[in-house]
């Protein structure tokens, strides 16, 4: 069973963090778009678990940043944005009943938006939000699972996954010139169109479809031409607060229940 942990949009979303000023953010429109996103996940077969929103945290809808699940461990993040650090409480609570929890400790910082898991590999963005100490702590969690961390410097964007997004197990959608692509090793690349930089976000769903944000028609066509079964949704108001499609959920497979050893219970 695969679960999507999501979190509702607060009215205070109007005051969400954003790199550039623009028209005022509209929490009602963001909520409508978020509802369509959640419906798309549900139609793909995810079991939706929605955490209560939190008016004191305008960015709490971007739940991906609060935690990362690696194997049997949920790593509770420590955002590089101090105003977001208290978002983690309900996320930790939801994950701790399923996973062992580890938490990034000061002076480490890490946002989930900088952590990309693809094909069993782990890529972490070194960004304004995620520092070397946070990356080292994440790498220590990943090591027992024999997962190495590849560090990718992020230029001119909020997070690694603002500019490098998995579209399947071996291919990423990349904003040109945003990262040193040598770090992406043998991954296949589909480039975002030059006129659409930072406009296209994507999320591969468990049913094989690729959810793609509207407003980037040329990039969407590239993805279709590359053979992806694309489903477009409008996430413009969430993107206006520097979010993308990955950042609105934490997707995980429910861990198998532990079956008690019958011999230890004295049974044959
Ligand atoms: C922020 O600046 O933290 C939010 N306004 C946007 C966070 C987006 N998170 C993500 O893409 N993982």
Short mmCIF file of C-alpha atoms and ligand atoms in Angstrom, two decimals:
data_model
loop_
_atom_site.label_atom_id
_atom_site.label_comp_id
_atom_site.label_asym_id
_atom_site.label_seq_id
_atom_site.Cartn_x
_atom_site.Cartn_y
_atom_site.Cartn_z
CA UNK A 1 0.00 0.00 0.00
CA UNK A 2 1.35 3.39 -0.95
CA UNK A 3 0.48 6.44 1.05
CA UNK A 4 0.59 10.14 0.17
CA UNK A 5 1.04 12.37 3.18
CA UNK A 6 -0.27 15.84 2.35
CA UNK A 7 -1.16 18.95 4.30
CA UNK A 8 -3.85 21.53 3.66
CA UNK A 9 -3.34 25.14 2.58
CA UNK A 10 -3.75 27.70 5.41
CA UNK A 11 -5.22 31.18 4.86
CA UNK A 12 -1.79 32.46 5.92
CA UNK A 13 -0.46 30.98 2.63
CA UNK A 14 -0.84 34.59 1.45
CA UNK A 15 2.39 35.22 3.42
CA UNK A 16 4.34 32.20 2.18
CA UNK A 17 8.05 32.64 1.52
CA UNK A 18 8.93 33.50 -2.07
CA UNK A 19 12.12 34.53 -3.82
CA UNK A 20 10.49 37.16 -6.04
CA UNK A 21 7.66 39.49 -5.25
CA UNK A 22 4.64 39.17 -7.52
CA UNK A 23 0.88 39.51 -7.35
CA UNK A 24 -0.50 38.69 -3.90
CA UNK A 25 -0.80 34.96 -3.26
CA UNK A 26 -4.38 33.69 -3.21
CA UNK A 27 -4.95 30.96 -0.59
CA UNK A 28 -8.38 30.10 -2.05
CA UNK A 29 -6.98 29.40 -5.49
CA UNK A 30 -4.03 27.53 -3.94
CA UNK A 31 -6.51 25.39 -1.97
CA UNK A 32 -8.50 24.58 -5.11
CA UNK A 33 -5.35 23.57 -6.98
CA UNK A 34 -4.15 21.56 -4.00
CA UNK A 35 -7.50 19.74 -3.97
CA UNK A 36 -7.03 18.81 -7.63
CA UNK A 37 -3.50 17.59 -6.87
CA UNK A 38 -4.76 15.41 -4.01
CA UNK A 39 -7.53 14.05 -6.26
CA UNK A 40 -4.93 13.12 -8.90
CA UNK A 41 -2.91 11.21 -6.30
CA UNK A 42 -6.03 9.43 -5.07
CA UNK A 43 -7.01 8.46 -8.61
CA UNK A 44 -3.54 6.96 -9.07
CA UNK A 45 -4.22 4.71 -6.09
CA UNK A 46 -2.41 6.42 -3.23
CA UNK A 47 -4.06 6.28 0.17
CA UNK A 48 -4.31 9.94 1.16
CA UNK A 49 -3.42 10.99 4.68
CA UNK A 50 -4.02 14.73 5.10
CA UNK A 51 -2.49 16.51 8.06
CA UNK A 52 -4.34 19.45 9.55
CA UNK A 53 -3.11 22.73 8.21
CA UNK A 54 -1.36 25.20 10.50
CA UNK A 55 -2.14 28.90 10.24
CA UNK A 56 1.08 29.79 12.05
CA UNK A 57 3.07 28.19 9.21
CA UNK A 58 2.19 29.72 5.82
CA UNK A 59 4.41 27.22 3.96
CA UNK A 60 3.16 24.06 5.67
CA UNK A 61 1.43 22.80 2.49
CA UNK A 62 4.95 22.12 1.13
CA UNK A 63 5.12 19.04 3.31
CA UNK A 64 7.92 17.38 1.34
CA UNK A 65 10.43 19.70 2.96
CA UNK A 66 9.69 18.40 6.48
CA UNK A 67 10.94 14.81 6.13
CA UNK A 68 12.58 12.25 3.88
CA UNK A 69 11.96 8.50 4.06
CA UNK A 70 15.05 6.40 3.37
CA UNK A 71 14.53 2.67 3.71
CA UNK A 72 13.03 2.10 7.15
CA UNK A 73 14.07 5.51 8.49
CA UNK A 74 12.21 8.82 8.37
CA UNK A 75 14.69 11.67 8.52
CA UNK A 76 13.05 14.70 10.07
CA UNK A 77 14.40 17.78 8.34
CA UNK A 78 15.73 21.03 9.80
CA UNK A 79 14.93 23.70 7.27
CA UNK A 80 17.44 26.31 6.21
CA UNK A 81 14.50 28.72 6.59
CA UNK A 82 14.17 29.20 10.36
CA UNK A 83 10.50 30.17 10.02
CA UNK A 84 9.72 26.67 8.70
CA UNK A 85 11.44 24.58 11.38
CA UNK A 86 8.39 24.03 13.58
CA UNK A 87 6.40 22.55 10.66
CA UNK A 88 7.89 19.15 11.35
CA UNK A 89 5.88 18.20 14.49
CA UNK A 90 2.77 16.63 12.92
CA UNK A 91 4.88 15.13 10.11
CA UNK A 92 7.12 13.43 12.66
CA UNK A 93 4.05 12.18 14.48
CA UNK A 94 2.57 10.68 11.32
CA UNK A 95 5.80 8.98 10.28
CA UNK A 96 7.03 7.79 13.68
CA UNK A 97 4.30 5.15 13.93
CA UNK A 98 5.64 3.59 10.72
CA UNK A 99 9.36 4.30 10.59
CA UNK A 100 12.34 4.73 12.87
CA UNK A 101 12.90 8.47 13.11
CA UNK A 102 16.17 10.35 12.90
CA UNK A 103 16.38 14.13 12.99
CA UNK A 104 18.82 16.53 11.39
CA UNK A 105 20.60 18.35 14.23
CA UNK A 106 22.06 21.88 14.32
CA UNK A 107 24.15 23.20 12.73
CA UNK A 108 22.90 20.95 9.95
CA UNK A 109 20.11 22.18 7.71
CA UNK A 110 18.19 20.15 5.15
CA UNK A 111 14.96 20.66 3.20
CA UNK A 112 13.30 17.60 1.68
CA UNK A 113 13.08 19.51 -1.61
CA UNK A 114 16.84 19.06 -1.92
CA UNK A 115 16.69 15.28 -1.68
CA UNK A 116 16.09 13.33 -4.89
CA UNK A 117 15.73 9.55 -4.77
CA UNK A 118 15.83 7.90 -8.16
CA UNK A 119 16.57 4.32 -9.16
CA UNK A 120 17.92 3.52 -5.69
CA UNK A 121 20.33 6.48 -5.84
CA UNK A 122 20.30 9.53 -3.61
CA UNK A 123 21.17 12.99 -4.91
CA UNK A 124 21.23 15.93 -2.50
CA UNK A 125 21.29 19.59 -3.41
CA UNK A 126 23.74 21.90 -1.63
CA UNK A 127 21.60 25.01 -1.57
CA UNK A 128 20.53 28.02 0.46
CA UNK A 129 18.41 25.58 2.50
CA UNK A 130 20.66 22.52 2.78
CA UNK A 131 24.23 22.69 4.07
CA UNK A 132 27.17 20.28 4.19
CA UNK A 133 26.47 19.31 7.77
CA UNK A 134 22.87 18.38 6.93
CA UNK A 135 24.07 16.40 3.91
CA UNK A 136 26.61 14.52 6.06
CA UNK A 137 23.89 13.61 8.58
CA UNK A 138 21.64 12.36 5.79
CA UNK A 139 24.51 10.35 4.29
CA UNK A 140 25.07 8.69 7.68
CA UNK A 141 21.45 7.51 7.69
CA UNK A 142 21.70 6.25 4.10
CA UNK A 143 25.02 4.40 4.52
CA UNK A 144 23.64 1.29 6.32
CA UNK A 145 21.23 0.88 3.38
CA UNK A 146 24.29 0.91 1.07
CA UNK A 147 23.03 4.09 -0.58
CA UNK A 148 25.68 6.64 -1.50
CA UNK A 149 24.92 10.33 -1.62
CA UNK A 150 25.84 12.42 -4.65
CA UNK A 151 26.02 16.13 -3.83
CA UNK A 152 24.76 18.54 -6.49
CA UNK A 153 25.36 22.29 -6.18
CA UNK A 154 22.16 24.22 -6.89
CA UNK A 155 22.53 27.54 -8.66
CA UNK A 156 19.86 30.21 -8.82
CA UNK A 157 17.01 28.05 -7.55
CA UNK A 158 15.49 27.20 -4.21
CA UNK A 159 15.99 23.44 -4.15
CA UNK A 160 17.54 20.65 -6.21
CA UNK A 161 14.05 19.49 -7.17
CA UNK A 162 13.17 23.00 -8.33
CA UNK A 163 15.47 22.26 -11.28
CA UNK A 164 16.07 18.48 -11.44
CA UNK A 165 13.01 16.24 -11.17
CA UNK A 166 12.68 12.49 -11.60
CA UNK A 167 10.24 11.55 -14.37
CA UNK A 168 10.89 7.80 -14.09
CA UNK A 169 13.48 5.53 -12.44
CA UNK A 170 16.33 6.62 -14.71
CA UNK A 171 15.40 9.97 -16.24
CA UNK A 172 15.22 13.53 -14.92
CA UNK A 173 13.63 16.74 -16.17
CA UNK A 174 16.32 19.42 -15.93
CA UNK A 175 16.31 23.21 -16.15
CA UNK A 176 19.32 23.97 -18.40
CA UNK A 177 22.38 25.51 -16.67
CA UNK A 178 20.89 25.15 -13.18
CA UNK A 179 23.28 22.40 -12.02
CA UNK A 180 26.53 20.81 -13.11
CA UNK A 181 25.09 17.90 -15.05
CA UNK A 182 28.23 15.80 -14.61
CA UNK A 183 26.89 15.16 -11.09
CA UNK A 184 23.82 13.51 -12.59
CA UNK A 185 25.99 10.69 -13.92
CA UNK A 186 24.25 8.22 -16.18
CA UNK A 187 20.73 9.56 -15.74
CA UNK A 188 18.78 10.33 -18.90
CA UNK A 189 17.81 13.99 -19.28
CA UNK A 190 14.80 15.75 -20.75
CA UNK A 191 15.43 19.50 -20.80
CA UNK A 192 12.92 22.12 -19.84
CA UNK A 193 12.30 24.41 -22.82
CA UNK A 194 14.36 27.63 -22.82
CA UNK A 195 11.28 29.84 -22.69
CA UNK A 196 9.83 27.87 -19.76
CA UNK A 197 12.64 27.80 -17.21
CA UNK A 198 11.38 27.00 -13.68
CA UNK A 199 7.81 26.70 -14.96
CA UNK A 200 7.49 22.95 -15.42
CA UNK A 201 7.18 20.64 -12.45
CA UNK A 202 6.58 16.91 -12.65
CA UNK A 203 5.81 13.95 -10.43
CA UNK A 204 5.78 10.30 -11.59
CA UNK A 205 2.74 8.51 -10.16
CA UNK A 206 2.52 4.87 -9.07
CA UNK A 207 0.10 4.02 -11.93
CA UNK A 208 2.68 5.00 -14.58
CA UNK A 209 1.25 8.43 -15.37
CA UNK A 210 3.42 11.54 -15.12
CA UNK A 211 1.73 14.46 -13.40
CA UNK A 212 2.93 17.72 -14.99
CA UNK A 213 2.16 21.30 -14.01
CA UNK A 214 0.37 23.48 -16.57
CA UNK A 215 1.91 26.60 -18.08
CA UNK A 216 4.81 24.88 -19.82
CA UNK A 217 3.34 23.55 -23.09
CA UNK A 218 6.60 23.09 -24.97
CA UNK A 219 8.21 21.10 -22.17
CA UNK A 220 5.00 19.10 -21.79
CA UNK A 221 5.18 18.22 -25.49
CA UNK A 222 8.78 17.14 -25.08
CA UNK A 223 7.71 14.79 -22.31
CA UNK A 224 4.83 13.42 -24.40
CA UNK A 225 7.14 12.93 -27.37
CA UNK A 226 9.54 11.07 -25.10
CA UNK A 227 6.71 8.61 -24.45
CA UNK A 228 5.39 9.71 -21.06
CA UNK A 229 1.69 9.38 -20.28
CA UNK A 230 1.26 12.97 -19.18
CA UNK A 231 -1.55 14.30 -17.01
CA UNK A 232 -1.49 18.12 -16.71
CA UNK A 233 -2.82 19.98 -13.67
CA UNK A 234 -2.78 23.67 -12.85
CA UNK A 235 -0.55 24.35 -9.85
CA UNK A 236 0.25 27.96 -10.74
CA UNK A 237 -0.63 29.47 -7.36
CA UNK A 238 1.47 26.93 -5.50
CA UNK A 239 4.31 27.51 -7.96
CA UNK A 240 3.98 31.25 -7.34
CA UNK A 241 5.20 30.48 -3.81
CA UNK A 242 8.17 28.60 -5.28
CA UNK A 243 6.59 25.17 -4.85
CA UNK A 244 6.37 22.32 -7.34
CA UNK A 245 4.47 19.06 -7.59
CA UNK A 246 6.88 16.95 -5.54
CA UNK A 247 6.84 19.34 -2.62
CA UNK A 248 3.13 18.88 -1.91
CA UNK A 249 3.42 15.30 -0.65
CA UNK A 250 5.59 12.68 0.96
CA UNK A 251 5.00 9.42 -0.90
CA UNK A 252 5.93 6.16 0.79
CA UNK A 253 5.18 2.46 0.82
CA UNK A 254 3.66 1.36 4.09
CA UNK A 255 6.21 -0.79 5.95
CA UNK A 256 5.21 -4.43 6.42
CA UNK A 257 3.89 -5.21 9.90
CA UNK A 258 6.34 -7.05 12.11
CA UNK A 259 5.13 -10.64 12.56
CA UNK A 260 5.98 -11.96 16.04
CA UNK A 261 8.29 -14.93 16.07
CA UNK A 262 5.97 -17.80 17.04
CA UNK A 263 8.77 -19.78 18.73
CA UNK A 264 9.52 -16.86 21.03
CA UNK A 265 5.86 -16.87 22.04
CA UNK A 266 6.19 -20.47 23.12
CA UNK A 267 4.17 -21.77 20.17
CA UNK A 268 5.41 -24.59 17.97
C1 LIG B 1 9.63 28.05 0.67
O1 LIG B 1 10.24 29.02 0.23
O2 LIG B 1 10.11 27.33 1.54
C2 LIG B 1 8.26 27.73 0.13
N1 LIG B 1 7.60 28.93 -0.22
C3 LIG B 1 8.36 26.82 -1.07
C4 LIG B 1 8.88 25.47 -0.74
C5 LIG B 1 8.83 24.53 -1.89
N2 LIG B 1 9.31 23.26 -1.54
C6 LIG B 1 9.71 22.34 -2.39
O3 LIG B 1 9.73 22.56 -3.58
N3 LIG B 1 10.15 21.19 -1.90
#
